[in-house]
């Protein structure tokens, strides 16, 4: 027991520390792929191609047509806490990139074999770089390639024996999580073509996710899940207060609109995919009152000013919780309850309305996405194709069962259409650093950035939508808008994954946010967007009819 001198306290070797910590940033295949996809999006890519070999067990790579990496940044690329995205703590106020911690590449490098191929617009040829686990460049040679970057990781977790074994054992499950993750980005990414292929053994490449770079959430939903799924959805717009809102789509009420599992529920904060277990639970619970046998489809984006929340809590920036979530959930509950409560008689409404028709009337241009028929200019990862859609196959009662599989019979157009992003490769240096470097906001993010509601406030006065909501009891005066607002502003914080133990203190202590929304709306209301105004009018009209018929 306690006999004898206690062992001497010595520092752990640097490389051991690095390996231990890396396993917390990258803890499974999907977190690894997520980091690479986010780097591509941060680099302004309009084409992102994910390639998996043996479901990712052998290797995986992400190729993009983004800005590329300047030669001056090669040595620092895979070093811990080296980033081109922020230089000072105050930059965290306005982070609009997915990454900013400078941990992903260094962690991936510690956990597998990292290779990078890259070229900026200023270089005539590309460079192939190999790294050792410490993050140091071990080889560098010139290659032919287009502007952009390809990052490859071979044998993930081979440096962590236990995790490595577990990884191989669960590879199919890990792969499923990757697909679901890519769906999350595919839905929210506007103007980005996303492609994922998997190659098993000597078989040819299978396309498992493919999008067209559509410019709206609606079009993305149709591309990823098919038109029939979209037809079962209802736009959801909840204004929590000025500058804070929830927007997206939820399954319509009624039988047959949902899924046999909750596999299509996606939540975002300003376009960043996050886990929201409580919101998930709420949505599922309320949907049950309208359809007891299924789970709803949900795609909800929480739009909140970037100055008012902090994403720097967890290495994976994925888990969000609302500390004062009670009031936020209450508002959500009220709005969703209204959608799913049995007395809404929405089955008849669904019958009467033809969402496609309405959409045509409102926004005829949206239907033809000019990007879809763009000519194919080059190929990144793909040479041969074979299309499958694993996730559509396992749901027999799926509302999609009659859907034309969006992937079937399609030519793989792994187009690398160049977008003149002009985003030059950024300077990369260790943190912290002199605060004179400008943070380049990628075009991807300007698209995601929250836009102030365009309709002036006075317009609400005679807005039939609002009238509708008032009458249907949605805009109850007692609604805790201001409370909700401050909850969002003050307590929105990110949680870290449970199995990461190193930051429990942070996890347990809610992170207080700076800033408040100016001119907060005193009420909150379910606010349909311009596009849906007509629809809502119809709904209101039919609801009236149904009510008066009783
Ligand atoms: P972070 O994204 O937090 O900055 P990473 O380790 O993910 O840290 O990446 C380190 C740096 O490498 C980034 O800041 C960026 O400058 C560069 N980088 C990584 N991936 C790409 C890419 N696909 N295209 C361009 N630059 C990249
Ligand atoms: Mg990153």
Coordinates of C-alpha atoms in Angstrom, one line a residue, residues 179-540:
X179 CA -23.3 9.5 -44.0
X180 CA -25.7 11.1 -41.5
X181 CA -23.1 13.8 -40.8
X182 CA -22.7 14.5 -44.5
X183 CA -26.5 14.7 -44.9
X184 CA -26.4 17.4 -42.2
X185 CA -23.9 19.5 -44.2
X186 CA -25.6 18.7 -47.5
X187 CA -28.9 20.1 -46.3
X188 CA -27.6 23.3 -44.9
X189 CA -24.8 24.0 -47.4
X190 CA -25.9 26.4 -50.1
X191 CA -24.0 26.4 -53.4
X192 CA -21.7 23.6 -52.4
X193 CA -21.6 20.3 -54.2
X194 CA -21.0 17.5 -51.8
X195 CA -20.1 14.0 -52.9
X196 CA -19.2 10.9 -50.9
X197 CA -18.0 7.6 -52.3
X198 CA -17.0 4.4 -50.7
X199 CA -14.9 1.6 -52.2
X200 CA -14.8 -1.9 -50.7
X201 CA -12.1 -4.3 -51.8
X202 CA -11.8 -4.5 -55.5
X203 CA -15.3 -3.3 -56.1
X204 CA -15.9 -0.1 -57.9
X205 CA -16.7 3.1 -56.1
X206 CA -20.2 3.6 -54.8
X207 CA -21.7 7.0 -54.5
X208 CA -23.3 7.3 -51.2
X209 CA -24.1 11.0 -50.9
X210 CA -24.4 13.5 -53.8
X211 CA -25.8 17.0 -53.9
X212 CA -26.0 19.6 -56.6
X213 CA -25.0 22.8 -54.9
X214 CA -28.5 24.1 -54.7
X215 CA -29.1 27.5 -53.3
X216 CA -32.0 26.8 -51.0
X217 CA -32.7 24.6 -48.1
X218 CA -35.8 23.4 -49.9
X219 CA -33.8 22.3 -52.9
X220 CA -31.2 20.7 -50.7
X221 CA -33.9 18.6 -49.0
X222 CA -35.3 17.5 -52.3
X223 CA -31.8 16.6 -53.5
X224 CA -30.8 14.7 -50.4
X225 CA -34.1 13.0 -49.5
X226 CA -36.3 13.3 -52.5
X227 CA -39.5 15.2 -53.5
X228 CA -41.9 12.9 -51.6
X229 CA -40.1 13.6 -48.4
X230 CA -40.3 17.3 -49.0
X231 CA -44.0 17.1 -49.8
X232 CA -44.5 15.8 -46.3
X233 CA -42.8 18.8 -44.7
X234 CA -44.1 22.1 -43.5
X235 CA -42.0 25.3 -43.2
X236 CA -41.3 26.2 -39.7
X237 CA -40.4 29.8 -38.8
X238 CA -40.3 30.9 -35.2
X239 CA -39.2 34.4 -34.3
X240 CA -37.9 34.2 -30.8
X241 CA -37.1 37.9 -30.9
X242 CA -35.5 40.3 -33.3
X243 CA -32.2 38.8 -34.5
X244 CA -33.0 35.4 -33.0
X245 CA -35.1 32.9 -34.8
X246 CA -35.6 29.3 -35.7
X247 CA -36.2 28.4 -39.3
X248 CA -36.5 25.2 -41.3
X249 CA -38.9 22.4 -41.9
X250 CA -40.9 19.9 -39.8
X251 CA -43.0 17.0 -40.9
X252 CA -46.6 18.0 -41.5
X253 CA -49.1 16.6 -38.9
X254 CA -50.9 13.5 -39.6
X255 CA -50.2 9.8 -40.4
X256 CA -47.6 8.8 -42.9
X257 CA -45.7 12.0 -42.9
X258 CA -42.9 10.8 -40.7
X259 CA -40.2 8.0 -40.5
X260 CA -39.9 4.8 -38.6
X261 CA -36.9 6.2 -36.8
X262 CA -35.6 9.6 -36.0
X263 CA -32.9 9.3 -38.6
X264 CA -33.7 12.5 -40.3
X265 CA -33.6 15.1 -37.6
X266 CA -31.0 17.9 -38.1
X267 CA -30.3 20.9 -35.9
X268 CA -28.0 23.8 -36.6
X269 CA -26.9 27.0 -34.9
X270 CA -26.1 29.6 -37.7
X271 CA -25.6 26.7 -40.1
X272 CA -23.3 24.8 -37.8
X273 CA -24.6 21.2 -37.3
X274 CA -25.0 20.6 -33.6
X275 CA -26.6 18.0 -31.4
X276 CA -29.7 19.1 -29.5
X277 CA -31.0 16.2 -27.5
X278 CA -33.7 18.2 -25.7
X279 CA -35.1 19.7 -28.9
X280 CA -35.0 16.3 -30.5
X281 CA -37.0 14.9 -27.7
X282 CA -39.5 17.7 -27.7
X283 CA -40.1 17.5 -31.5
X284 CA -40.6 13.7 -31.2
X285 CA -42.9 14.0 -28.3
X286 CA -45.1 16.6 -29.8
X287 CA -45.3 14.9 -33.2
X288 CA -46.6 11.8 -31.4
X289 CA -49.9 13.5 -30.7
X290 CA -50.6 13.8 -34.4
X291 CA -48.9 10.6 -35.5
X292 CA -48.3 8.1 -32.8
X293 CA -46.5 5.6 -34.9
X294 CA -43.7 7.6 -36.5
X295 CA -40.9 10.1 -35.9
X296 CA -40.9 13.5 -37.7
X297 CA -38.4 14.7 -40.1
X298 CA -36.9 17.9 -38.7
X299 CA -34.4 20.4 -40.2
X300 CA -34.1 23.4 -37.9
X301 CA -31.6 26.2 -38.0
X302 CA -31.3 28.5 -34.9
X303 CA -30.2 31.8 -36.2
X304 CA -28.5 33.9 -33.5
X305 CA -26.0 36.8 -33.9
X306 CA -22.4 35.6 -33.9
X307 CA -21.5 38.1 -31.2
X308 CA -23.8 36.5 -28.8
X309 CA -22.7 33.0 -28.4
X310 CA -19.5 31.1 -27.8
X311 CA -18.6 28.0 -29.7
X312 CA -15.3 27.6 -28.0
X313 CA -16.2 25.1 -25.3
X314 CA -15.8 21.6 -26.8
X315 CA -13.1 20.5 -29.2
X316 CA -15.8 19.1 -31.5
X317 CA -18.1 22.2 -31.2
X318 CA -21.0 19.9 -31.8
X319 CA -23.0 19.7 -28.6
X320 CA -25.1 22.7 -27.7
X321 CA -27.2 23.1 -24.7
X322 CA -29.3 25.9 -23.6
X323 CA -28.7 26.5 -19.9
X324 CA -31.9 28.3 -19.4
X325 CA -33.4 25.9 -21.9
X326 CA -36.6 25.8 -20.0
X327 CA -37.9 29.0 -21.5
X328 CA -36.5 28.3 -24.9
X329 CA -38.1 24.9 -25.0
X330 CA -41.3 26.5 -23.8
X331 CA -41.5 28.7 -26.8
X332 CA -40.6 25.9 -29.2
X333 CA -43.1 23.7 -27.5
X334 CA -45.8 26.2 -27.9
X335 CA -45.1 26.7 -31.6
X336 CA -44.7 23.0 -32.4
X337 CA -47.7 22.1 -30.3
X338 CA -49.8 24.3 -32.4
X339 CA -48.6 22.5 -35.5
X340 CA -49.2 19.1 -34.1
X341 CA -52.2 19.4 -31.8
X342 CA -55.0 17.2 -32.9
X343 CA -57.6 20.0 -33.0
X344 CA -55.8 21.7 -35.8
X345 CA -57.6 19.3 -38.2
X346 CA -54.6 19.5 -40.4
X347 CA -55.3 16.3 -42.3
X348 CA -57.9 18.1 -44.3
X349 CA -55.7 21.0 -44.8
X350 CA -53.0 18.8 -46.1
X351 CA -55.4 17.5 -48.6
X352 CA -56.6 20.8 -49.8
X353 CA -53.2 22.3 -50.1
X354 CA -50.7 21.4 -52.8
X355 CA -47.4 22.7 -51.5
X356 CA -45.8 22.4 -54.9
X357 CA -48.5 24.5 -56.5
X358 CA -48.2 27.1 -53.8
X359 CA -44.4 27.2 -54.1
X360 CA -44.8 27.7 -57.8
X361 CA -47.0 30.6 -57.4
X362 CA -44.8 32.1 -54.9
X363 CA -41.4 31.5 -56.2
X364 CA -41.4 30.0 -59.7
X365 CA -37.7 30.7 -60.3
X366 CA -36.5 28.5 -57.5
X367 CA -37.5 25.3 -59.3
X368 CA -34.8 25.4 -61.8
X369 CA -31.5 25.5 -60.2
X370 CA -29.0 26.8 -62.7
X371 CA -26.2 24.9 -61.1
X372 CA -27.7 21.5 -61.7
X373 CA -27.0 21.5 -65.4
X374 CA -23.6 23.0 -65.2
X375 CA -21.1 21.3 -67.5
X376 CA -18.6 19.0 -65.9
X377 CA -15.1 20.4 -66.0
X378 CA -12.9 18.1 -64.0
X379 CA -12.9 15.2 -61.7
X380 CA -11.4 15.0 -58.2
X381 CA -11.8 11.7 -56.7
X382 CA -14.1 10.0 -59.0
X383 CA -13.4 8.0 -62.0
X384 CA -15.9 5.2 -62.0
X385 CA -19.2 5.3 -60.4
X386 CA -21.8 3.1 -59.1
X387 CA -24.7 4.4 -57.1
X388 CA -26.3 3.1 -54.0
X389 CA -28.3 4.6 -51.3
X390 CA -28.0 2.5 -48.2
X391 CA -30.1 4.7 -46.0
X392 CA -33.1 4.4 -48.2
X393 CA -33.1 0.7 -48.2
X394 CA -33.8 -0.1 -44.6
X395 CA -37.1 1.6 -44.1
X396 CA -39.8 -0.3 -45.6
X397 CA -42.7 1.9 -44.5
X398 CA -40.6 4.9 -45.4
X399 CA -42.5 7.7 -46.8
X400 CA -39.9 7.7 -49.4
X401 CA -40.5 4.2 -50.6
X402 CA -42.0 5.5 -53.8
X403 CA -39.5 8.3 -54.1
X404 CA -37.3 8.3 -57.0
X405 CA -34.0 7.7 -55.5
X406 CA -32.2 11.0 -56.1
X407 CA -29.0 9.0 -56.7
X408 CA -30.2 6.4 -59.0
X409 CA -29.3 6.5 -62.6
X410 CA -27.4 9.6 -62.1
X411 CA -24.1 10.3 -63.7
X412 CA -21.6 11.2 -61.2
X413 CA -20.7 14.8 -62.0
X414 CA -17.9 15.4 -59.7
X415 CA -17.5 18.8 -61.1
X416 CA -14.9 21.0 -59.8
X417 CA -16.3 24.1 -61.2
X418 CA -14.1 26.8 -60.1
X419 CA -15.7 29.6 -58.2
X420 CA -13.7 32.7 -58.1
X421 CA -13.6 32.8 -54.4
X422 CA -10.5 34.9 -54.4
X423 CA -9.9 33.5 -51.0
X424 CA -6.1 33.5 -50.8
X425 CA -4.4 31.0 -48.6
X426 CA -4.1 32.5 -45.2
X427 CA -1.2 33.0 -43.0
X428 CA -0.9 30.4 -40.3
X429 CA 0.8 31.0 -37.1
X430 CA 0.7 29.7 -33.5
X431 CA -1.8 31.1 -31.1
X432 CA -1.7 33.7 -29.8
X433 CA -0.3 36.1 -32.3
X434 CA -0.1 39.8 -33.2
X435 CA -3.7 40.9 -33.8
X436 CA -3.0 42.5 -37.1
X437 CA -4.1 39.7 -39.4
X438 CA -7.5 40.1 -41.0
X439 CA -9.7 37.2 -40.7
X440 CA -10.9 36.2 -44.1
X441 CA -14.6 35.4 -43.9
X442 CA -15.3 32.7 -46.4
X443 CA -18.1 33.2 -48.9
X444 CA -19.6 30.1 -47.4
X445 CA -20.1 31.9 -44.2
X446 CA -21.5 35.1 -45.6
X447 CA -24.2 32.9 -47.1
X448 CA -24.9 31.5 -43.7
X449 CA -24.7 34.6 -41.7
X450 CA -27.9 35.6 -40.2
X451 CA -29.8 38.3 -42.1
X452 CA -32.0 40.7 -40.3
X453 CA -35.6 40.2 -41.2
X454 CA -36.2 42.2 -44.4
X455 CA -39.8 43.1 -43.6
X456 CA -40.0 46.3 -41.6
X457 CA -41.6 46.1 -38.3
X458 CA -44.6 48.2 -39.2
X459 CA -45.6 45.6 -41.7
X460 CA -46.5 43.2 -38.9
X461 CA -49.5 45.4 -38.2
X462 CA -51.6 44.2 -41.1
X463 CA -49.9 41.0 -41.5
X464 CA -52.5 38.3 -41.9
X465 CA -49.9 35.7 -40.8
X466 CA -49.6 37.4 -37.5
X467 CA -53.4 37.8 -37.2
X468 CA -53.6 34.2 -37.9
X469 CA -51.2 33.4 -35.2
X470 CA -52.9 35.6 -32.7
X471 CA -56.2 34.1 -33.3
X472 CA -54.9 30.6 -33.2
X473 CA -53.4 31.4 -29.9
X474 CA -49.8 31.2 -31.1
X475 CA -48.8 34.7 -30.1
X476 CA -50.1 34.5 -26.6
X477 CA -49.3 37.7 -24.8
X478 CA -47.8 35.8 -22.0
X479 CA -45.1 34.4 -24.3
X480 CA -41.8 34.8 -22.7
X481 CA -40.0 36.4 -25.6
X482 CA -37.8 38.7 -23.6
X483 CA -36.9 35.9 -21.3
X484 CA -36.2 33.6 -24.2
X485 CA -34.1 36.3 -25.7
X486 CA -31.9 36.8 -22.8
X487 CA -31.7 33.0 -22.3
X488 CA -30.4 32.7 -25.8
X489 CA -28.0 35.6 -25.3
X490 CA -26.7 34.7 -22.0
X491 CA -26.8 31.0 -21.6
X492 CA -26.5 29.4 -25.0
X493 CA -23.5 27.3 -24.6
X494 CA -21.9 24.4 -26.1
X495 CA -21.5 21.1 -24.3
X496 CA -18.8 18.7 -25.0
X497 CA -19.2 15.0 -25.7
X498 CA -19.8 12.9 -22.6
X499 CA -17.0 10.6 -23.1
X500 CA -14.4 13.3 -23.1
X501 CA -13.4 13.8 -19.6
X502 CA -10.8 16.5 -19.8
X503 CA -13.1 19.5 -19.7
X504 CA -15.8 18.5 -17.3
X505 CA -15.5 21.8 -15.5
X506 CA -16.3 23.7 -18.6
X507 CA -19.1 21.4 -19.5
X508 CA -20.8 21.8 -16.2
X509 CA -20.4 25.6 -15.9
X510 CA -22.6 27.3 -18.5
X511 CA -20.7 29.8 -20.5
X512 CA -22.0 33.3 -20.2
X513 CA -22.5 35.1 -23.5
X514 CA -21.8 38.7 -24.3
X515 CA -24.1 41.0 -25.9
X516 CA -27.8 41.3 -26.3
X517 CA -30.1 41.8 -29.2
X518 CA -31.0 45.4 -29.6
X519 CA -34.7 46.4 -29.8
X520 CA -35.9 43.1 -28.7
X521 CA -39.4 42.2 -29.9
X522 CA -41.8 42.4 -27.0
X523 CA -43.8 39.5 -28.3
X524 CA -42.8 36.5 -30.1
X525 CA -44.8 34.9 -32.8
X526 CA -44.8 32.2 -35.3
X527 CA -43.7 34.2 -38.3
X528 CA -44.0 32.6 -41.7
X529 CA -41.5 33.9 -44.3
X530 CA -42.7 35.9 -47.3
X531 CA -42.6 32.8 -49.3
X532 CA -45.0 31.0 -47.0
X533 CA -47.3 33.8 -46.4
X534 CA -49.8 32.6 -49.0
X535 CA -49.7 29.1 -47.6
X536 CA -50.3 30.3 -44.1
X537 CA -53.2 32.3 -45.4
X538 CA -54.7 29.2 -46.9
X539 CA -54.1 27.3 -43.7
X540 CA -55.8 30.0 -41.7

